[in-house]
Amino acid sequence: MNNKDFKALLGTELPIIQAPMAGVQDSKLAIAVAKVGGLGSIPCGMLSPAQVVDEIKRFRAATCAPLNLNFFCHELPPFDTQAQARWHELLAPYFDGLGIAADLGQGGASRMPFNHEIADAIEAFKPEVMSFHFGLPQEDLLKRVRSWGSKVISSATSVAEAEFLAMQGVDGIIVQGIEAGGHRGMFLSDDVNTQVELETLLTQIASRVDVALIAAGGIGDGHGVKAAMENGACAVQIGSAYLLCDEANTSSLHKAAIEHAAKTQGHTALTNIFSGRPARGLVNRAMTELGAMNPHAPAFPYAANLMAQLRKASEAIGMSDFSPLWCGANITACRKISAGEMTLTLMESVPHDHDNKYEYMSRSYADN
Ligand SMILES: Cc1cc2nc3c(=O)[nH]c(=O)nc-3n(C[C@H](O)[C@H](O)[C@H](O)COP(=O)(O)O)c2cc1C
């Protein structure tokens, strides 16, 4: 059992972080989880600074509970027109099949790393927790975040990454097992063979670093939460289980694919074809035909440029053949209930002193 105090780290009543999930949720899900005592997260990796501010305001108006803002901190490589042209060659039959012409232009990068412009926009709100994916921001940015009093947490997918984050003085490490849905937070290696299951990774990291650990990947019920705590975590971060919840914005095609997979023993795989980085999602036509890990996928985030065009055209005719159907390996953890109910269900097997502060957490930040 990890003896780190999750309350000191997260400021919440429950040791549960609703995982930030870009593209499928906003402040609505974060508020619902925060109101029952978990840590609500707003994924900001695909939002403009103005959109981030709007989301924070919605959260603060609804609850005075702590807030986690999540950002990516990848290095943005220059746009590679040759790589894009090679990728287009492979995808051309699909553009023809859908009767659309490809736009090979750069467009805006779909995912921007955390930067000073965003820091300027959010500074006044002093988020209690800031979580990062794909490593950590540059030292000067990190310094700014710390000066607001925000706790800094980031994902590790290997012992080496956990040791790196510990050296940088993070307040908590999200130990992301290979079961996790969405993007792997890997930042020291791009070899997916270095990735292992949560139980193994947690045990290895717990014996090597003295930092609060948050377990992520495949956790979908109270037993999973309890097991993670017994293996060295002081809290858990759970994403996929919330995908079918009332307050998530998961598209109807994505929801249908999850429900179908759960009924038919469908499965997930790691794929780089939708963004350029490995991420776990339900296997669909694009992954099957292109190969889930395709060496020609342009670097993150530019693989998304062409795939997003195919996705848009195929979703318009009711197909998810080219959609990233992010989901963790534990597909049956997804349930059509409210996010509050899901959060409390996850706590079923873990002793805790939840003293039902719904009234307190329903007050807005300003009222406090
Ligand atoms: C749909 C989806 C989107 C995700 N997007 C993000 C994101 O924007 N930022 C992030 O740090 N992690 C993201 N993740 C990964 C989660 O933080 C977390 O590692 C994962 O959900 C845990 O595994 P689980 O899905 O099996 O619960 C995403 C996961 C999913 C399922």
XYZ file of C-alpha atoms and ligand atoms in Angstrom:
399
model
C 0.000 0.000 0.000
C 1.367 3.414 -0.976
C 1.608 5.620 2.075
C 1.384 8.896 0.130
C -1.614 11.031 0.969
C -3.833 11.482 -2.071
C -5.732 14.286 -0.313
C -2.579 16.361 -0.016
C -1.935 15.751 -3.707
C -5.391 16.120 -5.233
C -7.337 17.986 -2.561
C -10.304 15.671 -3.136
C -12.370 13.421 -0.921
C -11.938 10.377 -3.140
C -8.733 8.942 -4.634
C -10.250 8.979 -8.120
C -9.187 11.148 -11.043
C -11.575 11.212 -13.988
C -9.020 10.914 -16.776
C -8.821 13.863 -19.145
C -10.087 12.620 -22.517
C -9.650 15.100 -25.363
C -12.408 14.962 -27.943
C -14.964 13.049 -25.882
C -15.618 15.209 -22.827
C -15.668 18.727 -21.465
C -16.383 20.438 -18.156
C -19.767 18.649 -17.884
C -18.122 15.313 -17.091
C -15.511 16.970 -14.866
C -18.228 18.745 -12.860
C -20.254 15.546 -12.408
C -17.244 13.686 -11.007
C -16.097 16.633 -8.890
C -19.527 16.928 -7.284
C -19.272 13.451 -5.777
C -15.721 13.946 -4.537
C -13.455 12.777 -7.373
C -11.013 14.979 -9.296
C -12.637 16.351 -12.430
C -10.309 16.912 -15.392
C -10.652 19.175 -18.385
C -8.611 17.987 -21.386
C -7.156 21.105 -23.012
C -4.852 19.534 -25.622
C -7.215 20.283 -28.516
C -8.682 23.587 -27.261
C -7.737 27.204 -27.993
C -6.778 29.392 -24.994
C -10.218 31.096 -25.161
C -11.981 27.721 -25.121
C -9.889 26.623 -22.138
C -10.910 29.752 -20.229
C -14.612 29.162 -21.017
C -14.348 25.598 -19.748
C -12.635 26.681 -16.523
C -15.337 29.293 -15.934
C -18.084 26.685 -16.385
C -16.364 24.395 -13.891
C -15.773 27.154 -11.324
C -19.392 28.336 -11.630
C -20.669 24.848 -10.858
C -18.416 23.712 -8.032
C -15.698 24.826 -5.658
C -14.048 21.403 -5.874
C -10.429 21.180 -7.118
C -9.807 21.140 -10.866
C -7.280 19.334 -13.039
C -6.275 20.940 -16.337
C -4.553 18.590 -18.753
C -2.159 19.510 -21.544
C 0.062 17.770 -24.045
C 3.719 18.717 -24.108
C 5.087 17.065 -27.218
C 7.623 18.731 -29.446
C 5.904 19.984 -32.567
C 8.047 18.915 -35.545
C 7.950 20.933 -38.777
C 5.256 19.881 -41.236
C 6.788 17.330 -43.635
C 5.192 17.616 -47.090
C 6.951 14.483 -48.367
C 5.737 12.341 -45.487
C 2.259 13.745 -46.045
C 2.418 12.879 -49.769
C 3.532 9.294 -48.991
C 0.699 8.960 -46.490
C -1.714 10.281 -49.092
C -0.588 7.637 -51.581
C -1.636 4.953 -49.113
C -4.919 6.658 -48.296
C -5.834 7.648 -51.873
C -8.114 4.621 -52.515
C -10.177 5.603 -49.464
C -10.521 9.203 -50.658
C -11.662 7.815 -54.029
C -14.058 5.399 -52.341
C -15.662 8.198 -50.377
C -15.710 10.457 -53.435
C -13.733 13.289 -51.811
C -10.527 15.101 -52.757
C -7.707 15.201 -50.198
C -6.487 18.541 -48.888
C -2.721 18.095 -48.523
C -2.221 21.504 -46.941
C -0.805 21.870 -43.473
C -3.953 23.250 -41.855
C -3.644 24.015 -38.137
C -1.912 21.372 -36.028
C -4.733 19.476 -34.341
C -2.927 19.284 -31.011
C -0.771 22.102 -29.645
C 1.753 21.649 -26.844
C 1.353 23.682 -23.638
C 2.878 27.135 -24.180
C 3.149 30.623 -22.687
C 0.065 31.907 -24.499
C -2.042 29.251 -22.771
C -0.252 29.873 -19.468
C -1.155 33.594 -19.749
C -4.802 32.673 -20.274
C -5.136 30.275 -17.336
C -2.812 31.877 -14.788
C -5.571 33.823 -12.998
C -7.526 30.618 -12.316
C -4.716 28.849 -10.439
C -5.809 25.282 -11.234
C -5.220 23.035 -8.221
C -3.745 20.288 -10.392
C -2.054 20.408 -13.813
C -1.493 17.112 -15.578
C 0.733 16.595 -18.576
C 0.930 13.931 -21.252
C 4.080 13.160 -23.322
C 6.523 14.338 -20.657
C 6.746 17.773 -19.099
C 6.804 21.326 -20.454
C 10.022 23.352 -20.649
C 11.576 24.451 -17.360
C 10.372 28.105 -17.588
C 6.796 26.993 -18.179
C 6.971 24.477 -15.372
C 8.238 27.196 -13.064
C 5.242 29.361 -13.930
C 2.818 26.513 -13.214
C 4.448 25.822 -9.869
C 4.306 29.529 -8.944
C 0.492 29.319 -9.059
C 0.593 26.589 -6.412
C -0.652 23.944 -8.863
C 0.345 20.350 -8.182
C 2.149 18.901 -11.198
C 1.490 15.345 -12.356
C 2.498 13.539 -15.548
C 2.199 10.089 -17.129
C 4.995 7.506 -17.114
C 4.820 4.359 -19.230
C 8.140 2.854 -18.119
C 10.438 2.816 -15.099
C 12.847 5.137 -16.950
C 10.090 7.710 -17.523
C 9.001 7.503 -13.879
C 12.597 8.066 -12.742
C 12.906 11.026 -15.117
C 9.690 12.606 -13.776
C 10.788 12.007 -10.179
C 14.082 13.790 -10.937
C 12.118 16.781 -12.240
C 10.320 16.974 -8.894
C 6.762 16.202 -10.001
C 4.166 15.885 -7.240
C 2.635 12.719 -8.654
C 3.232 10.164 -11.411
C 0.409 8.652 -13.428
C 1.546 5.091 -14.047
C -0.038 4.291 -17.405
C -0.305 0.561 -18.060
C -0.554 -0.757 -21.600
C -4.278 -1.446 -21.081
C -5.035 2.293 -21.049
C -7.310 3.829 -23.669
C -6.172 6.793 -25.760
C -2.613 7.966 -26.342
C 0.310 6.376 -24.606
C 2.096 9.094 -22.666
C 5.489 7.686 -23.781
C 8.208 10.319 -24.105
C 11.613 8.639 -23.686
C 11.068 5.861 -26.218
C 8.760 5.338 -29.159
C 9.126 1.560 -29.085
C 5.778 0.037 -28.081
C 7.592 -3.126 -27.009
C 8.770 -1.218 -23.930
C 5.176 -0.970 -22.721
C 3.846 -3.332 -20.033
C 0.673 -4.057 -18.047
C -0.355 -1.824 -15.193
C 0.247 -4.351 -12.399
C 3.820 -5.038 -13.503
C 4.622 -1.384 -14.166
C 3.149 -0.200 -10.886
C 5.077 -2.758 -8.872
C 8.329 -1.907 -10.682
C 7.899 1.857 -10.325
C 6.763 1.648 -6.689
C 10.043 -0.055 -5.828
C 12.119 2.589 -7.642
C 10.662 6.042 -6.962
C 9.444 7.773 -3.839
C 6.661 9.868 -5.375
C 2.874 9.570 -5.101
C 1.685 7.115 -7.758
C -1.619 7.221 -9.611
C -2.587 4.010 -11.414
C -4.135 4.171 -14.896
C -5.135 1.565 -17.453
C -7.953 -0.947 -17.533
C -9.428 -0.084 -14.141
C -13.187 -0.464 -14.280
C -14.549 -1.491 -10.900
C -13.926 -1.426 -7.170
C -11.716 -4.511 -7.292
C -9.475 -2.832 -9.847
C -9.186 0.270 -7.691
C -8.405 -1.827 -4.597
C -5.779 -3.888 -6.445
C -4.063 -0.726 -7.716
C -3.919 0.669 -4.177
C -2.473 -2.610 -2.899
C 0.199 -2.488 -5.599
C 1.507 0.922 -4.586
C -0.880 3.564 -5.945
C -2.419 6.198 -3.703
C -5.033 7.098 -6.319
C -6.327 5.950 -9.701
C -6.999 7.702 -12.999
C -9.886 6.205 -14.932
C -10.965 7.128 -18.442
C -12.704 4.516 -20.566
C -15.199 3.510 -17.886
C -16.727 6.989 -18.240
C -17.123 6.879 -22.045
C -20.764 5.780 -21.991
C -21.713 7.970 -19.023
C -24.527 10.489 -19.452
C -22.232 13.505 -19.108
C -19.595 12.400 -21.666
C -19.713 13.786 -25.223
C -18.715 10.474 -26.806
C -20.242 10.439 -30.313
C -23.099 8.062 -31.034
C -20.867 6.126 -33.480
C -18.148 5.768 -30.845
C -20.705 4.671 -28.225
C -22.240 2.168 -30.643
C -18.799 0.717 -31.403
C -18.072 0.290 -27.668
C -21.421 -1.389 -27.043
C -20.988 -3.659 -30.049
C -17.451 -4.628 -28.992
C -18.613 -5.369 -25.442
C -21.330 -7.714 -26.744
C -19.179 -9.469 -29.334
C -15.863 -9.797 -27.458
C -14.413 -7.166 -29.770
C -10.967 -5.913 -28.879
C -8.671 -2.919 -28.866
C -5.159 -2.422 -30.230
C -2.412 0.169 -30.202
C -2.414 2.247 -33.361
C -0.510 5.239 -34.723
C -2.553 5.825 -37.870
C -4.909 8.465 -36.481
C -2.359 10.867 -35.007
C 1.178 9.554 -35.536
C 1.611 8.378 -31.937
C 0.572 5.042 -30.433
C -2.858 5.108 -28.829
C -5.314 2.373 -27.857
C -8.660 2.124 -29.587
C -11.253 -0.332 -30.817
C -10.091 -2.100 -33.959
C -11.889 -0.764 -37.035
C -11.547 -0.967 -40.813
C -8.747 1.596 -41.111
C -6.635 -0.181 -38.487
C -7.240 -3.592 -40.058
C -6.489 -2.557 -43.619
C -3.623 -0.111 -43.041
C -2.067 -2.088 -40.197
C -2.611 -0.670 -36.711
C 1.029 0.497 -36.402
C 1.897 1.856 -39.840
C 5.509 3.018 -40.420
C 4.315 5.594 -42.975
C 2.049 7.508 -40.610
C 3.422 11.096 -40.466
C 4.790 12.348 -37.144
C 2.374 13.383 -34.374
C 0.066 15.203 -34.738
C 0.187 15.434 -38.535
C -1.085 11.919 -39.326
C -4.434 13.324 -38.215
C -4.649 15.847 -41.053
C -5.657 13.385 -43.776
C -7.337 10.850 -41.490
C -9.619 13.567 -40.126
C -10.848 14.254 -43.667
C -11.676 10.574 -44.193
C -13.260 10.446 -40.778
C -15.512 13.426 -41.470
C -16.734 12.033 -44.790
C -17.347 8.538 -43.467
C -19.035 9.708 -40.247
C -21.370 11.819 -42.407
C -22.690 8.588 -43.886
C -22.899 6.864 -40.511
C -19.640 4.883 -40.552
C -16.818 4.795 -38.026
C -14.357 3.100 -40.416
C -11.886 6.004 -40.155
C -12.718 7.266 -36.661
C -10.291 6.925 -33.762
C -12.448 4.858 -31.394
C -10.236 5.381 -28.343
C -11.007 2.884 -25.625
C -9.029 0.907 -23.075
C -8.665 -2.867 -23.114
C -11.323 -3.255 -20.399
C -14.233 -2.536 -22.730
C -16.919 -3.989 -20.487
C -16.043 -1.435 -17.789
C -17.978 1.152 -19.828
C -21.494 1.535 -18.472
C -24.461 3.734 -19.358
C -24.920 5.405 -15.981
C -24.260 8.861 -14.597
C -20.648 9.805 -13.974
C -21.444 10.395 -10.296
C -22.807 6.872 -9.953
C -19.800 5.467 -11.825
C -17.400 7.269 -9.484
C -19.110 5.996 -6.353
C -19.321 2.456 -7.797
C -15.565 2.534 -8.364
C -15.102 3.207 -4.660
C -17.199 0.189 -3.602
C -14.323 -2.044 -2.512
C -12.101 0.657 -1.044
C -12.545 1.816 2.545
C -12.887 5.603 2.565
C -14.362 8.372 4.628
C -16.695 9.829 2.034
C -18.846 12.133 4.077
C -21.142 13.211 1.298
C -20.293 16.840 0.837
C -22.567 17.183 -2.186
C -23.935 20.429 -0.859
C -20.468 21.881 -0.336
C -19.192 20.737 -3.707
C -22.235 22.085 -5.500
C -21.399 25.597 -4.376
C -19.597 27.615 -7.012
C -16.014 28.758 -6.575
C -17.158 32.370 -6.220
C -19.614 31.537 -3.393
C -16.876 29.933 -1.384
C -11.011 8.619 -25.237
C -9.737 8.880 -24.481
C -9.075 10.086 -24.649
C -7.920 10.366 -23.895
N -7.343 11.594 -23.995
C -6.352 11.936 -23.135
C -5.905 13.284 -23.047
O -6.410 14.183 -23.735
N -4.906 13.554 -22.166
C -4.352 12.601 -21.351
O -3.478 12.914 -20.560
N -4.774 11.316 -21.415
C -5.774 10.971 -22.270
N -6.237 9.682 -22.285
C -5.561 8.647 -21.454
C -6.037 8.705 -20.007
O -5.404 9.773 -19.341
C -5.724 7.442 -19.200
O -4.364 7.110 -19.301
C -6.548 6.238 -19.612
O -7.874 6.608 -19.883
C -6.539 5.194 -18.513
O -6.943 3.955 -18.986
P -8.488 3.501 -19.123
O -9.004 4.250 -20.309
O -8.394 2.038 -19.349
O -9.195 3.879 -17.858
C -7.388 9.382 -23.025
C -8.055 8.154 -22.889
C -9.218 7.895 -23.595
C -9.925 6.595 -23.384
